[in-house]
């Protein structure tokens, strides 16, 4: 059973009050949790949207039983945007975050040292959508000027990438408006009502938008080729990142987590989208198993097979952030501190 939880006030000591109720969580349903119910080492991981296909390895690892086989009792929690998942990590509410690698660079400029310990992807898995109403006027990022563009949250990776695409195409970040609309039904409703002219989102939201014909694809970054075209190189996105101090103090636990995720990535590389979909919670399909499997199939090319950071990936991310983020542009970012290959290499061996 899956449960959703709304956060109450966060006390100064960092304790989290959780209130649980049964519901079907979608991409933008608030905070959701899913515990393995095991009796191993307890670990809490916040995911920037459990239902999003880009973060599929988190739930799939649990469903395949790989956390349990490593002696871990992993509780998966969910927030609709990666920036909120990041906040949960740095405030000490959770031990790990499944989110975009680019947050490790942004956080370093703010004095927070976190690192990716296993890299799920070598492409963003994101799609820039334009509403059918605006499709004839917005034919490239050059058309962002004067537009309202949806992102999961302000300061999120979708916000980062949208700003980069704008700047790369001659549009200043002050010449358009980023609107936080989450994902799933809230993103689609904003598109339908004209609250946004377009925006950046992931599957299964993309598949639903195309199926309902309320939007069209402007840029597709679900493949390494799409990432290369839009961003100029591989863009490592979804990953498990953790505070470096915690990693160094709990290496055995981190190794078990990485072992489990690497097993999942390998399993994904040898199974079809339909087989993967069948392993996921039934409510993720939202009543349309065929469309859900199609969404997974469209996004599968973004995933690594072994959890290894792609060559030149960190450099591409740094280049993207420096283009518009004054914190990164004016800071000396040590990329060696933003990820580690130590645990993945052992898991592969």
PDB file of C-alpha atoms in Angstrom, residues 164 167-168 318-325 329:
ATOM      1  CA  UNK A 164      19.768  27.829 -20.243  1.00  0.00           C
ATOM      2  CA  UNK A 167      19.968  32.286 -22.882  1.00  0.00           C
ATOM      3  CA  UNK A 168      21.525  29.985 -25.479  1.00  0.00           C
ATOM      4  CA  UNK A 318      28.736  23.238 -15.191  1.00  0.00           C
ATOM      5  CA  UNK A 319      28.634  24.968 -18.591  1.00  0.00           C
ATOM      6  CA  UNK A 320      24.834  25.021 -18.549  1.00  0.00           C
ATOM      7  CA  UNK A 321      24.599  26.467 -15.033  1.00  0.00           C
ATOM      8  CA  UNK A 322      27.306  29.073 -15.650  1.00  0.00           C
ATOM      9  CA  UNK A 323      25.310  30.441 -18.586  1.00  0.00           C
ATOM     10  CA  UNK A 324      22.572  31.899 -16.376  1.00  0.00           C
ATOM     11  CA  UNK A 325      23.209  31.114 -12.689  1.00  0.00           C
ATOM     12  CA  UNK A 329      29.160  31.756 -12.769  1.00  0.00           C
TER      13      UNK A 329
END
